[in-house]
Coordinates of C-alpha atoms in Angstrom, one line a residue:
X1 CA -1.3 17.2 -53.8
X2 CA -0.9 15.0 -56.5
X3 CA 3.1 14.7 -57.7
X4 CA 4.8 12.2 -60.0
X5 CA 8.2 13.3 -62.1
X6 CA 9.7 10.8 -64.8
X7 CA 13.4 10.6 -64.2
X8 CA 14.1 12.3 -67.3
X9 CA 12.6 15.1 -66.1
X10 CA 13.9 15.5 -63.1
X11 CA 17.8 15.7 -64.4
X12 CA 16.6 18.1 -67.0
X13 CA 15.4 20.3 -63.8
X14 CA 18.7 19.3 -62.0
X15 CA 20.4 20.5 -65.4
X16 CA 18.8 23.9 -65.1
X17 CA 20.0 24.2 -61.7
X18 CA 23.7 24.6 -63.1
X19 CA 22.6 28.0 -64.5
X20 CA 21.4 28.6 -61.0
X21 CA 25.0 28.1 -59.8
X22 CA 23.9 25.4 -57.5
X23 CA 25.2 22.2 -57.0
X24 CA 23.4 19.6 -58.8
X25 CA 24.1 16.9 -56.9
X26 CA 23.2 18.7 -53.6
X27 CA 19.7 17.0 -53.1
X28 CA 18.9 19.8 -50.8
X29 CA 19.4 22.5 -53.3
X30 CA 17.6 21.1 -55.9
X31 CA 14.7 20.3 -53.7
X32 CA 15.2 23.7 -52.3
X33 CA 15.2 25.2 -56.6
X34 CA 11.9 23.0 -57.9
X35 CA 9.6 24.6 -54.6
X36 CA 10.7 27.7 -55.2
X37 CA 9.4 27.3 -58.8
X38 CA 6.8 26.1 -57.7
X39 CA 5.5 28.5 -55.7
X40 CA 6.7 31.2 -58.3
X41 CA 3.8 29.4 -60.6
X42 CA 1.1 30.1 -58.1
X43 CA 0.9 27.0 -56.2
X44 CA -0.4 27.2 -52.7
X45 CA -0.9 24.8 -50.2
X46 CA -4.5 22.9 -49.4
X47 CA -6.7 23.7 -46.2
X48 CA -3.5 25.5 -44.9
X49 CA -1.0 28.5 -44.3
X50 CA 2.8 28.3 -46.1
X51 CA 4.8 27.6 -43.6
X52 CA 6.6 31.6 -42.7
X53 CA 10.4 30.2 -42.3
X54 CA 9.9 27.9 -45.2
X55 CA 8.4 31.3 -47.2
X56 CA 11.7 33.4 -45.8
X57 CA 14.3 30.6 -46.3
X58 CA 13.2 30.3 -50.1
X59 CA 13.4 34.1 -50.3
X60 CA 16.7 34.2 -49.1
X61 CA 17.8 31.7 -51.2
X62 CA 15.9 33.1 -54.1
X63 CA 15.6 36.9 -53.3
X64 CA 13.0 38.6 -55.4
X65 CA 14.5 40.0 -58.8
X66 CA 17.5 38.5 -58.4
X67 CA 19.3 36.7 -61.4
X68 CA 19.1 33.5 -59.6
X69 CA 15.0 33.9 -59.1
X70 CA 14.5 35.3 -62.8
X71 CA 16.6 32.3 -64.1
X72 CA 14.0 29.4 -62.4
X73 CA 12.1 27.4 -65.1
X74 CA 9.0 28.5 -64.4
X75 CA 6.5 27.2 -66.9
X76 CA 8.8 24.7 -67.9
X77 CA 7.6 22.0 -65.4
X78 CA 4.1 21.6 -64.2
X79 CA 3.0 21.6 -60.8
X80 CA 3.0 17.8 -60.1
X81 CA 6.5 17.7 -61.8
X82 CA 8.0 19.8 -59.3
X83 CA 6.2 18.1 -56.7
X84 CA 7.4 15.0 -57.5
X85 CA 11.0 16.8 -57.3
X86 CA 10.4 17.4 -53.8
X87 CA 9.1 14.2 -53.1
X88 CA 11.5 12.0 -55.2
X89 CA 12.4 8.8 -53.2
X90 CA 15.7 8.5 -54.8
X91 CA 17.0 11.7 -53.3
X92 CA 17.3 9.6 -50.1
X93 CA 19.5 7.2 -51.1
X94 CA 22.1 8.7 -53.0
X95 CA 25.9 9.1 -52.0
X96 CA 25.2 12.9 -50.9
X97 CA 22.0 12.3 -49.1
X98 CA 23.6 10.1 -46.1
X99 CA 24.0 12.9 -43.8
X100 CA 20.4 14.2 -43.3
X101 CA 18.4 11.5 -45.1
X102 CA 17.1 8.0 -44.1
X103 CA 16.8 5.4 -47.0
X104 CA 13.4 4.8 -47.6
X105 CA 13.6 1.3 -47.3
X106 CA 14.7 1.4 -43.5
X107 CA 12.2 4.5 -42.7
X108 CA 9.7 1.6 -44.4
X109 CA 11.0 -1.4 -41.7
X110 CA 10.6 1.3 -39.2
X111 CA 7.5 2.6 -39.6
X112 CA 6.0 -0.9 -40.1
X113 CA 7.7 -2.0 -36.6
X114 CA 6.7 1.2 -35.0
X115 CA 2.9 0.1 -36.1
X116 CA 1.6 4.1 -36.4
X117 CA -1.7 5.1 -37.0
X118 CA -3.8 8.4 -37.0
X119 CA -4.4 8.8 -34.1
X120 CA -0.4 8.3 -32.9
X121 CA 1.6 11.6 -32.3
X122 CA 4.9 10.6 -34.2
X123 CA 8.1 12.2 -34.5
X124 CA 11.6 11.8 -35.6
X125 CA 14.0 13.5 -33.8
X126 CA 16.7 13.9 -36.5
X127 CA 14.1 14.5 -38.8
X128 CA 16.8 15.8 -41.4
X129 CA 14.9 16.0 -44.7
X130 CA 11.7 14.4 -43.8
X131 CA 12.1 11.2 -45.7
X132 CA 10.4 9.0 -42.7
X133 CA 8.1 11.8 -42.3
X134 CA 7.1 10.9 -46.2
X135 CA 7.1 7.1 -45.6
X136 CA 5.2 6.6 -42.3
X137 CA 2.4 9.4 -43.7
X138 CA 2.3 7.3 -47.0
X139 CA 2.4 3.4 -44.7
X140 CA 0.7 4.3 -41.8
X141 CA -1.6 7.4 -42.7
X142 CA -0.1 9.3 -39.8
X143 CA -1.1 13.7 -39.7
X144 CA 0.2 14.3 -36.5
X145 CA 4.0 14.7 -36.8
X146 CA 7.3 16.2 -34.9
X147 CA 10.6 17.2 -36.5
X148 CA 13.4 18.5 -35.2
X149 CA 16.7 18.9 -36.8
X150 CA 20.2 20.8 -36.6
X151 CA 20.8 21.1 -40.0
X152 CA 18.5 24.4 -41.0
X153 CA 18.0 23.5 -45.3
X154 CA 17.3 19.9 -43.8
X155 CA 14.8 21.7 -41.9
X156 CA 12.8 23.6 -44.4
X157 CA 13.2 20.6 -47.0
X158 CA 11.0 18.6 -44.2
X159 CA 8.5 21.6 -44.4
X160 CA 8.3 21.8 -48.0
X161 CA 7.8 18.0 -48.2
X162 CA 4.8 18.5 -45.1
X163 CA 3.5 21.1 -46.9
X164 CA 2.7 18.9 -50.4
X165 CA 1.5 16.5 -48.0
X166 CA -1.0 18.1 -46.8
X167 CA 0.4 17.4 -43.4
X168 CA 0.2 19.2 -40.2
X169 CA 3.9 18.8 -38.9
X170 CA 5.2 21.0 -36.4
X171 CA 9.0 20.9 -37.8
X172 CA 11.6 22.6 -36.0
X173 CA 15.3 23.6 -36.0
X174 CA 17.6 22.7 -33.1
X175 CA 19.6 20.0 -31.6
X176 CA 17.8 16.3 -29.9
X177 CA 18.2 17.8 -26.5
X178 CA 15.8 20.7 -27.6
X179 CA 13.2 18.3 -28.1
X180 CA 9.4 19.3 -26.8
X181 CA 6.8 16.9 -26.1
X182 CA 5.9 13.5 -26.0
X183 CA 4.9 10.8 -28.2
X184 CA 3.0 7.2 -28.8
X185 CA 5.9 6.6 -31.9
X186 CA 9.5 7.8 -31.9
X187 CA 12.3 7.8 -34.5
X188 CA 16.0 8.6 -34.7
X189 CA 18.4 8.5 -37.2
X190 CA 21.4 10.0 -35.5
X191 CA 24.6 11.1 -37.1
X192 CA 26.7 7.4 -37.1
X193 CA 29.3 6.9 -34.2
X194 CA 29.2 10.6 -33.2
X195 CA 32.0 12.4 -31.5
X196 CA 31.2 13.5 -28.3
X197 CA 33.2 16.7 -26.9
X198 CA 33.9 16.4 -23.2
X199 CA 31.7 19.2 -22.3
X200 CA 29.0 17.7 -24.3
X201 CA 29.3 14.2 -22.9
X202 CA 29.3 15.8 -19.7
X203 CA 26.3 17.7 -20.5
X204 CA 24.2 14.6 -21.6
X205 CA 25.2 12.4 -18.8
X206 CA 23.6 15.0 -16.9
X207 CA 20.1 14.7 -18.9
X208 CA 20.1 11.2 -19.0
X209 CA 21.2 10.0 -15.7
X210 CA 17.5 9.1 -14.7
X211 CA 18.0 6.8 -17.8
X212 CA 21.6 5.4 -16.7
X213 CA 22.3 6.1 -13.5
X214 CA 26.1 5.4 -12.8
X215 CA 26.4 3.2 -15.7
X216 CA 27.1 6.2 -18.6
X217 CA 27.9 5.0 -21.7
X218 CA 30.7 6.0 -24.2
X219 CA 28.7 5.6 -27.2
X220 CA 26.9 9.0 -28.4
X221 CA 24.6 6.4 -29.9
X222 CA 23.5 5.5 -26.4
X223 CA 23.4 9.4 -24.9
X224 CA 21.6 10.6 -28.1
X225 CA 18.8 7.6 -27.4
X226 CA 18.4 8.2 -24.1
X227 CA 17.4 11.5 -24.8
X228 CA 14.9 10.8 -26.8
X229 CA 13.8 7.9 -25.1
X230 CA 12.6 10.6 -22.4
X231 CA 10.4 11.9 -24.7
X232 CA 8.3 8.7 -25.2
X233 CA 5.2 7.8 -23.5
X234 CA 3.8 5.3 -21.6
X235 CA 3.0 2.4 -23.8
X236 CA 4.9 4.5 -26.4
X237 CA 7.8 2.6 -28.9
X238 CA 11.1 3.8 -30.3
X239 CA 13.1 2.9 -33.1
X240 CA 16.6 3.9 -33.3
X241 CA 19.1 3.2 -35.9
X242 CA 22.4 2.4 -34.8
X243 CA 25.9 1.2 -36.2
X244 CA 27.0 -2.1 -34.9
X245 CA 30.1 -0.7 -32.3
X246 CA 27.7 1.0 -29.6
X247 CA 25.9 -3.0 -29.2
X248 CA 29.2 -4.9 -28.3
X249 CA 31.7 -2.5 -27.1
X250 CA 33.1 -3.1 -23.8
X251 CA 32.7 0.5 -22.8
X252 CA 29.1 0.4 -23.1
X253 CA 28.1 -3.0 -21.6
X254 CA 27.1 -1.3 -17.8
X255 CA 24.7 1.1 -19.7
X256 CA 23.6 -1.5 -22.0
X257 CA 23.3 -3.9 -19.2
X258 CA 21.0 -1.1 -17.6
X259 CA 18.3 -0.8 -20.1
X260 CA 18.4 -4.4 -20.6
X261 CA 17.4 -5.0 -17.0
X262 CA 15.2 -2.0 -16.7
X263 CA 13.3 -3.6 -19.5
X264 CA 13.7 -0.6 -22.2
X265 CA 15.4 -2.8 -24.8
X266 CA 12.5 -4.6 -26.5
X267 CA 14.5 -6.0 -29.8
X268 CA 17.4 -5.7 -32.1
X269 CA 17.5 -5.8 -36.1
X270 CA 20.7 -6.6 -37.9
X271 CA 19.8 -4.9 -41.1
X272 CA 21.7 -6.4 -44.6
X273 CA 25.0 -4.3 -45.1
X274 CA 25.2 -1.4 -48.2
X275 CA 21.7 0.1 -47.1
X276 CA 22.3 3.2 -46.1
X277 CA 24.3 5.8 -48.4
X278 CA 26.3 7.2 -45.5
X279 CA 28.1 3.8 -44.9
X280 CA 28.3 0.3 -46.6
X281 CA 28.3 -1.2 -43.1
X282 CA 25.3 -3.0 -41.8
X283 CA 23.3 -1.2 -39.4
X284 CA 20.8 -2.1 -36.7
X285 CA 17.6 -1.2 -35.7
X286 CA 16.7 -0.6 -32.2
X287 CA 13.1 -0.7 -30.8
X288 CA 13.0 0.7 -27.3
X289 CA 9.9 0.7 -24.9
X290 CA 9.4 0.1 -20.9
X291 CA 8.0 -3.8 -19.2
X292 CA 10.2 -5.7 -21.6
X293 CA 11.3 -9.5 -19.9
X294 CA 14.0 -10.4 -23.0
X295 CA 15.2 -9.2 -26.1
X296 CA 13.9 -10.0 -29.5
X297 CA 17.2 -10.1 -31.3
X298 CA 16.5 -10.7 -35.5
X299 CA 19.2 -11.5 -38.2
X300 CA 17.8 -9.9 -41.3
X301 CA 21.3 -10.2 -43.1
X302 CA 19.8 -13.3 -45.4
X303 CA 17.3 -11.0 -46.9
X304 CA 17.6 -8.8 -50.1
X305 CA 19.2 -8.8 -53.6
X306 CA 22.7 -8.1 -53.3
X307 CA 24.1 -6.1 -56.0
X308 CA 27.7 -4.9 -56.9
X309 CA 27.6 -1.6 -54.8
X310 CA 24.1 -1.7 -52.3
X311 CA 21.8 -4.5 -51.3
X312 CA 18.0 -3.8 -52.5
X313 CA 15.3 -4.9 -50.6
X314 CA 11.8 -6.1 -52.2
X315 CA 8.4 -5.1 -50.2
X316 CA 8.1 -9.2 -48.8
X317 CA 11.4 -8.6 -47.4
X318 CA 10.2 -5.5 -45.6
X319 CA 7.1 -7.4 -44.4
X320 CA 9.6 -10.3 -43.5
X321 CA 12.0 -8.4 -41.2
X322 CA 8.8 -6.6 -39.6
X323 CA 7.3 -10.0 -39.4
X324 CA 10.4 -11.2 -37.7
X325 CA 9.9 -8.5 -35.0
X326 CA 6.5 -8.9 -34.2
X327 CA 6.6 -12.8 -33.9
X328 CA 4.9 -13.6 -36.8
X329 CA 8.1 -15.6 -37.6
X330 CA 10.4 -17.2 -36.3
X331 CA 13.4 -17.6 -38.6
X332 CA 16.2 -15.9 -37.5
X333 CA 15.2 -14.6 -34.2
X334 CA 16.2 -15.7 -31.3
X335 CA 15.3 -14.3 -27.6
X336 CA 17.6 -14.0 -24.9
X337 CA 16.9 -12.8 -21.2
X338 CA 19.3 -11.6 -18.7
X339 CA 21.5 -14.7 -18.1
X340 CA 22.2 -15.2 -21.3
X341 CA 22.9 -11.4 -21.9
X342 CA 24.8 -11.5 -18.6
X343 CA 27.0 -15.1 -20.3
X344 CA 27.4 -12.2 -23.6
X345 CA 28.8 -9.3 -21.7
X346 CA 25.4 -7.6 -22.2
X347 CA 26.4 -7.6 -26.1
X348 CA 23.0 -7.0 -28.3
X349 CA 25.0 -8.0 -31.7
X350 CA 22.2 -9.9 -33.2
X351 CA 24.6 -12.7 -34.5
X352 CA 25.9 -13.2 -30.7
X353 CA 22.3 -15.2 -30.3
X354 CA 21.1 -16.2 -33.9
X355 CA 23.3 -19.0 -34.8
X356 CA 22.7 -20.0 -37.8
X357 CA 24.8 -23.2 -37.5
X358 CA 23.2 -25.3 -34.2
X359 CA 25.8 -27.7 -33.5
X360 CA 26.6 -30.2 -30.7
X361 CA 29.7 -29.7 -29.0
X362 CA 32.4 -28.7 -26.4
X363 CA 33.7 -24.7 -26.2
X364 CA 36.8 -24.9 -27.5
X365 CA 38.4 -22.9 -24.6
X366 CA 37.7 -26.1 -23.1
X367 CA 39.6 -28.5 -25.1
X368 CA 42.6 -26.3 -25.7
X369 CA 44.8 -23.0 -24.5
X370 CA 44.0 -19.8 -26.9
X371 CA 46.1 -16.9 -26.4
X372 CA 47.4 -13.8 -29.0
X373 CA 50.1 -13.8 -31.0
X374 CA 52.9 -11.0 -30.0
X375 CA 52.1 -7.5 -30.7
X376 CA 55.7 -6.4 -32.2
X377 CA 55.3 -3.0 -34.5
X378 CA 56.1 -3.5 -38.1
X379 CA 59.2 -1.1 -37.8
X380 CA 60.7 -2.7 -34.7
X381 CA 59.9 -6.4 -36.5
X382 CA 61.9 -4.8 -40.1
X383 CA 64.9 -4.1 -37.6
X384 CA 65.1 -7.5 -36.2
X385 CA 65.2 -9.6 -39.7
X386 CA 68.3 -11.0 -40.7
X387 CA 69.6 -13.0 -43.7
X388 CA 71.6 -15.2 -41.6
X389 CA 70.6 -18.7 -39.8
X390 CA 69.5 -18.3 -36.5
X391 CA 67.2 -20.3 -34.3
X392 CA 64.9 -17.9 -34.3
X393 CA 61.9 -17.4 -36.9
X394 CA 59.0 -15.5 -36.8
X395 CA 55.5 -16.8 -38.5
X396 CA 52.8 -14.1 -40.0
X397 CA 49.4 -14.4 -41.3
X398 CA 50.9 -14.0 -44.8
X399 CA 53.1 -17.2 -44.1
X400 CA 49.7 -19.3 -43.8
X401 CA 48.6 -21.1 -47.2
X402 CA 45.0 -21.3 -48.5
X403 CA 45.3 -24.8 -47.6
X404 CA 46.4 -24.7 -44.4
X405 CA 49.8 -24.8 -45.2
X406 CA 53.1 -22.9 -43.7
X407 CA 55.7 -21.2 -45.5
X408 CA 59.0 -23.3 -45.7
X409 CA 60.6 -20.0 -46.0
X410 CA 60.1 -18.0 -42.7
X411 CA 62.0 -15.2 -41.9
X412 CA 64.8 -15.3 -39.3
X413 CA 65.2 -12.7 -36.2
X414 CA 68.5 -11.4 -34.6
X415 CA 67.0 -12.6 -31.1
X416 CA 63.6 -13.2 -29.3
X417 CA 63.6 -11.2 -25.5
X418 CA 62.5 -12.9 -22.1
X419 CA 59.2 -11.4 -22.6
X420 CA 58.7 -12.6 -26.0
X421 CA 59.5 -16.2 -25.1
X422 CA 55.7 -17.2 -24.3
X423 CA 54.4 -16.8 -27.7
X424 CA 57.2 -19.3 -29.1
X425 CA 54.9 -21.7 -31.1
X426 CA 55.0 -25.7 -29.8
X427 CA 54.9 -29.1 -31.9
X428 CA 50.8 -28.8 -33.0
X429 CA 49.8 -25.8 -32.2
X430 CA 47.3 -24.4 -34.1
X431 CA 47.5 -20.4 -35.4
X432 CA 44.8 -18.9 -37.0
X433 CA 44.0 -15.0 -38.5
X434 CA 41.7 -12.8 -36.7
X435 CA 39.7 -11.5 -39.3
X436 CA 38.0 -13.3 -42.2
X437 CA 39.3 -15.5 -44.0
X438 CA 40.3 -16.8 -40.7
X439 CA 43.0 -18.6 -42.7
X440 CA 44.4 -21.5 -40.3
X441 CA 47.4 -24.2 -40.1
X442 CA 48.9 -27.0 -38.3
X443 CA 52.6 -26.0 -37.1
X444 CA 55.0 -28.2 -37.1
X445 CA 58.1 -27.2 -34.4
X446 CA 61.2 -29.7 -34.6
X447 CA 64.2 -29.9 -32.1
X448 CA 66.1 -26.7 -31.9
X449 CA 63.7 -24.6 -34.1
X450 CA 62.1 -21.6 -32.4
X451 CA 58.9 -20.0 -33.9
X452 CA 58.0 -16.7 -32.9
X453 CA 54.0 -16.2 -33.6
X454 CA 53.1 -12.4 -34.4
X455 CA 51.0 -9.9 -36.5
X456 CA 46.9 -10.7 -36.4
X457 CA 47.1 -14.2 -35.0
X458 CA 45.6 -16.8 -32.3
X459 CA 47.3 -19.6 -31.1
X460 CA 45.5 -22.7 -30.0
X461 CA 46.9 -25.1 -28.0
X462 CA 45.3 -28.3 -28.2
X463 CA 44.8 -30.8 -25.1
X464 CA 45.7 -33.7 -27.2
X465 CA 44.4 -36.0 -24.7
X466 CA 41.1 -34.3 -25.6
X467 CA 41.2 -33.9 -29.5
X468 CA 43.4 -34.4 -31.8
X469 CA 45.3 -31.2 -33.4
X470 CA 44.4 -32.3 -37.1
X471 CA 40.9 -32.8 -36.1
X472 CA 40.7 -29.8 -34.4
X473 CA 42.5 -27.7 -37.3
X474 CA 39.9 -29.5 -40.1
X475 CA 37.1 -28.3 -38.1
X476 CA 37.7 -24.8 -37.8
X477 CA 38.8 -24.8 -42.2
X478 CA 35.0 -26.6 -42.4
X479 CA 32.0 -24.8 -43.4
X480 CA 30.6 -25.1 -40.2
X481 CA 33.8 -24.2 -38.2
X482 CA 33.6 -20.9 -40.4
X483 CA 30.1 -20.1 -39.8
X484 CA 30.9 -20.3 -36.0
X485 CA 34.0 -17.9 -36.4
X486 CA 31.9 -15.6 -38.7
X487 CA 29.3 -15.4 -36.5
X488 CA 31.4 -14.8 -33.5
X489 CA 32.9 -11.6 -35.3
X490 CA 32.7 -7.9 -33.9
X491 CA 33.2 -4.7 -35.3
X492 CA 31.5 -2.4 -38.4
X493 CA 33.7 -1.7 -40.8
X494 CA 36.3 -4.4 -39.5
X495 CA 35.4 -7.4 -38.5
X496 CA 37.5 -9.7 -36.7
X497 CA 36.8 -12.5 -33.6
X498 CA 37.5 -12.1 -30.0
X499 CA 39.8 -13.9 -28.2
X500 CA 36.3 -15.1 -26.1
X501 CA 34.3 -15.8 -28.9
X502 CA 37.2 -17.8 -29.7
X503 CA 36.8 -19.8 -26.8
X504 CA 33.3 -20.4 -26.9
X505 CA 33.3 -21.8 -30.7
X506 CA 31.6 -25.2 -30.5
X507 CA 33.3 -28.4 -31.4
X508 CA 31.9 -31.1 -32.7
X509 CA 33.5 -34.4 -30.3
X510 CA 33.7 -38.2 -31.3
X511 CA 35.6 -40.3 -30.3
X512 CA 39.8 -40.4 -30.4
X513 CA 39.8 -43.1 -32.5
X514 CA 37.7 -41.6 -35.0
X515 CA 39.1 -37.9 -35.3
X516 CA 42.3 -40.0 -36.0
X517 CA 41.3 -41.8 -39.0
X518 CA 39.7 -38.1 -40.1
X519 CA 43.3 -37.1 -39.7
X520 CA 45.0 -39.7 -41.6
X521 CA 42.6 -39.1 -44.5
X522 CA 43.3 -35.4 -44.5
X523 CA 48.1 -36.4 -44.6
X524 CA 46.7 -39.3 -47.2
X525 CA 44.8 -36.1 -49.5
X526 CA 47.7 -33.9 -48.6
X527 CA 50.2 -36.0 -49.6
X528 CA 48.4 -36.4 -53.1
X529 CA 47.9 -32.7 -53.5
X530 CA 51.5 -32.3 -53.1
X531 CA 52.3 -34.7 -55.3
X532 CA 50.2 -32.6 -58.0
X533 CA 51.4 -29.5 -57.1
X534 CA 55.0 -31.0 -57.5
X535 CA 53.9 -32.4 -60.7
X536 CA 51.9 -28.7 -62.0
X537 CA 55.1 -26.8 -61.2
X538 CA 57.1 -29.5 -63.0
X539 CA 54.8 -29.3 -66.5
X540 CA 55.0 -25.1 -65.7
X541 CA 58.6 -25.3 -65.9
X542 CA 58.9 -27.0 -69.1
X543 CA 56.1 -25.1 -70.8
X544 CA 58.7 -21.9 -70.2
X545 CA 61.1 -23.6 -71.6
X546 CA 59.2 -23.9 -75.1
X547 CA 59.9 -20.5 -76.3
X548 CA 64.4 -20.5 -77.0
X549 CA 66.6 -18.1 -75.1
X550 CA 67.2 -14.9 -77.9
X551 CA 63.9 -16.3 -79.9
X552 CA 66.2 -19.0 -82.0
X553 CA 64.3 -22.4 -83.0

């Protein structure tokens, strides 16, 4: 059936819906409201039987002679208008889609990787509200489909959507374990870092211990994919979508290291972050199939507009991530086999093995000592401050300058325990923040003075018969420095470095004599930036002292 909707239509139909006592901005409903109309004007479906639980879910939402039936617009919108309600793209990527929708643009990227075609049995096994179903019938021209789903108007949304496609989709209600069948294409947009119950967890280790073996996972992520990983046939090819945790957490590196080496894990797509309404994270996609030697790993996080609130991604960007999978380009992939995932911890993070900086150099954990800061609780830190002198003082991110600089001013503590004595700074070490904007400094430790380093801090402790500390502190402030530490970061929401991707930051070596004349340069500029910002606060001063005391001239 043919179905288009201008946008000003389709709030005026959301707009009825408030008569209707429905929630306007529940996607779902309103989807649920314009078939309903539709098949109150007489509509039936092509070459094929109405679906019976979509027939009884619509009469139990709209029972016959009720005020909520007699008030749907019927004659007010034509039949392609309501279809294009149905069908509207947009109702995918809103804030209250995220649970049972996919954003079209990734269902796009994934059917394109997943290469279906006609004759392919496809199916997405959290199906939610059919939006891949509408994208791989509309890319790929696929008619034999599988849905399953937990969510039951998620459900019947997917069969009112099959049924204006003209589609034979067997679409079903239940949870991924209750799966039937296999297929050449699979799909799965799981629910995002889901919380497994212990009886549950226990439950799926169960189902997918031919997929594991001893190595379970923690990650529902990982349990919900071998599931449906068990339903794919030989020659067959998954895509799952996954948030970033389940790739580089240390609870799941035996698993992950078992599908690597079993050959199941064919590539990994880091996706642009703010595509998916559920999260402004940046996802990954998955692809899964057996007789893999390597994994594909692809950065796609250069691609796309970036707006102020989502990133929007153009149809050659589409072709250009699925491109990058295929091997019809090389930028930004990178393949690793199993000694290099082994040297990773089995980590699949994408940005582990696409470095977008190549440089020549040492690992730093090779040139200098890196250890944590101390891990003191805010509270117990408050009780020990003091306003009198002692020869104790304690140094915070927040006590680090833009420019590399340290507070003059650091707080003093009524004492530093045994235990606490090994993360006293010395004369050059080097501190820098965990997280972005990895804000670093030189510290400076005279006789008598004793710096305790805390909060979200690293210390590096330069060999400096290896590399001068200036040298070394300029590098990791440079542009390249920061693209090492940026791509070295874990975590979805939070991103921060590891103390061994720390370590294994390259540094740029020449010779002593050289980093030394770098590091003269940098006290010569210093020396002159002080000198203005002496000279700024100095002209700021006397600016404020234009305007007289009580306003006389």
């Amino acid at each position: 059936m043919r179905y288009a909707i201008k946008e000003r239509r389709l709030w005026e139909f959301a707009d009825r819906c408030r008569t209707l006592m429905l929630d306007y901005r529940e996607p779902k409903a309103i989807i649920t409201a314009a078939f309903a109309t539709l098949l109150k004007q007489g509509w039936e479906p092509e070459d094929a039987r109405l679906d019976e639980d979509v027939e009884a879910y619509v009469r139990h939402t709209f029972p016959e002679g009720s005020p909520h039936e007699e008030a749907l617009p019927v004659g007010a919108f034509s039949d392609e208008e309501l279809a294009g309600i149905v069908m509207w793209r947009d109702w995918n990527t809103g804030k209250y889609a995220g649970e049972t929708s996919t954003p079209p643009v990734i269902a796009r990227i994934a059917a394109g990787i997943l290469e279906c075609d006609g004759d392919d049995r496809v199916a997405d096994v959290c199906c939610g509200c059919g939006s891949f179903m509408s994208e791989v019938v509309e890319e790929c021209g696929a008619n034999d489909f599988y849905g399953i789903d937990l969510n039951v108007a998620a459900a019947m949304v997917s069969k009112m959507r099959a049924s204006l496609l003209g589609l034979d989709a067997t679409i079903e209600v239940g949870d991924l374990t209750s799966t039937r069948g296999t297929f050449d294409k699979l799909f799965m947009d799981a629910p995002l870092r889901p919380r497994l119950l212990r009886e549950e967890r226990d439950r799926l280790a169960k189902e997918t211990a031919g997929v594991f073996g001893k190595d379970q996972p923690v990650a529902g992520e990982w349990y919900h994919s071998a599931v449906a990983l068990s339903h794919l046939a030989d020659g067959g090819r998954m895509v799952a979508i996954m948030a970033g945790h389940a790739l580089y957490s240390d609870g799941d590196r035996d698993a992950r290291r078992h599908l690597a080496k079993s050959g199941l894990v064919e590539s990994v797509v880091l996706l642009p972050e703010r595509l998916h309404p559920a999260t402004s994270i940046a996802l990954n996609i998955v692809v899964l199939s057996r007789g893999n030697e390597g994994v594909r790993f692809v950065d796609a996080t250069d691609l796309g507009v970036r707006g102020r609130r989502n990133v929007e991604l153009s149809g050659e960007d589409v072709r250009e991530i699925v491109g990058r999978v295929s091997g019809d380009s090389d930028v930004g992939v990178a393949i690793a086999g199993d000694s290099e995932l082994a040297l990773a911890r089995w980590r699949l993070d994408p940005r582990r093995y696409v470095s977008h900086s190549e440089v020549e150099g040492v690992p730093l954990g090779s040139i200098a000592e890196v250890s944590r800061g101390a891990s003191i609780p805010a509270r117990a830190l408050d009780e020990r401050i003091t306003d009198e002198r002692t020869p104790w003082r304690y140094l915070m991110i927040g006590d680090v300058g833009d420019f590399g600089e340290v507070s003059e001013a650091l707080p003093f503590l009524k004492d530093v325990s045994r235990g606490e004595e090994r993360f006293l700074l010395q004369d050059c070490d080097i501190v820098i923040g965990r997280m972005p904007p990895f804000k670093s400094a030189l510290v400076r430790v005279h006789k008598g003075e004793n710096v305790l380093c805390t909060g979200n801090l690293f210390v590096i402790r330069p060999d400096v018969e290896e590399v001068d500390p200036t040298y070394l502190r300029l590098f990791l402030a440079s542009d390249v420095g920061m693209t090492q530490l940026r791509d070295a970061c874990v975590g979805s929401s939070v991103r921060s470095i590891p103390i061994n991707g720390l370590k294994e930051v390259k540094v740029p070596m020449v010779p002593m004599d050289q980093q030394r004349k770098v590091a003269a340069e940098y006290r010569r500029l210093r020396g002159e930036m002080e000198m203005y910002r002496r000279k700024l606060d100095e002209v700021s001063s006397r600016m404020g002292r234009l305007f007289p005391e009580g306003g006389e001239r």
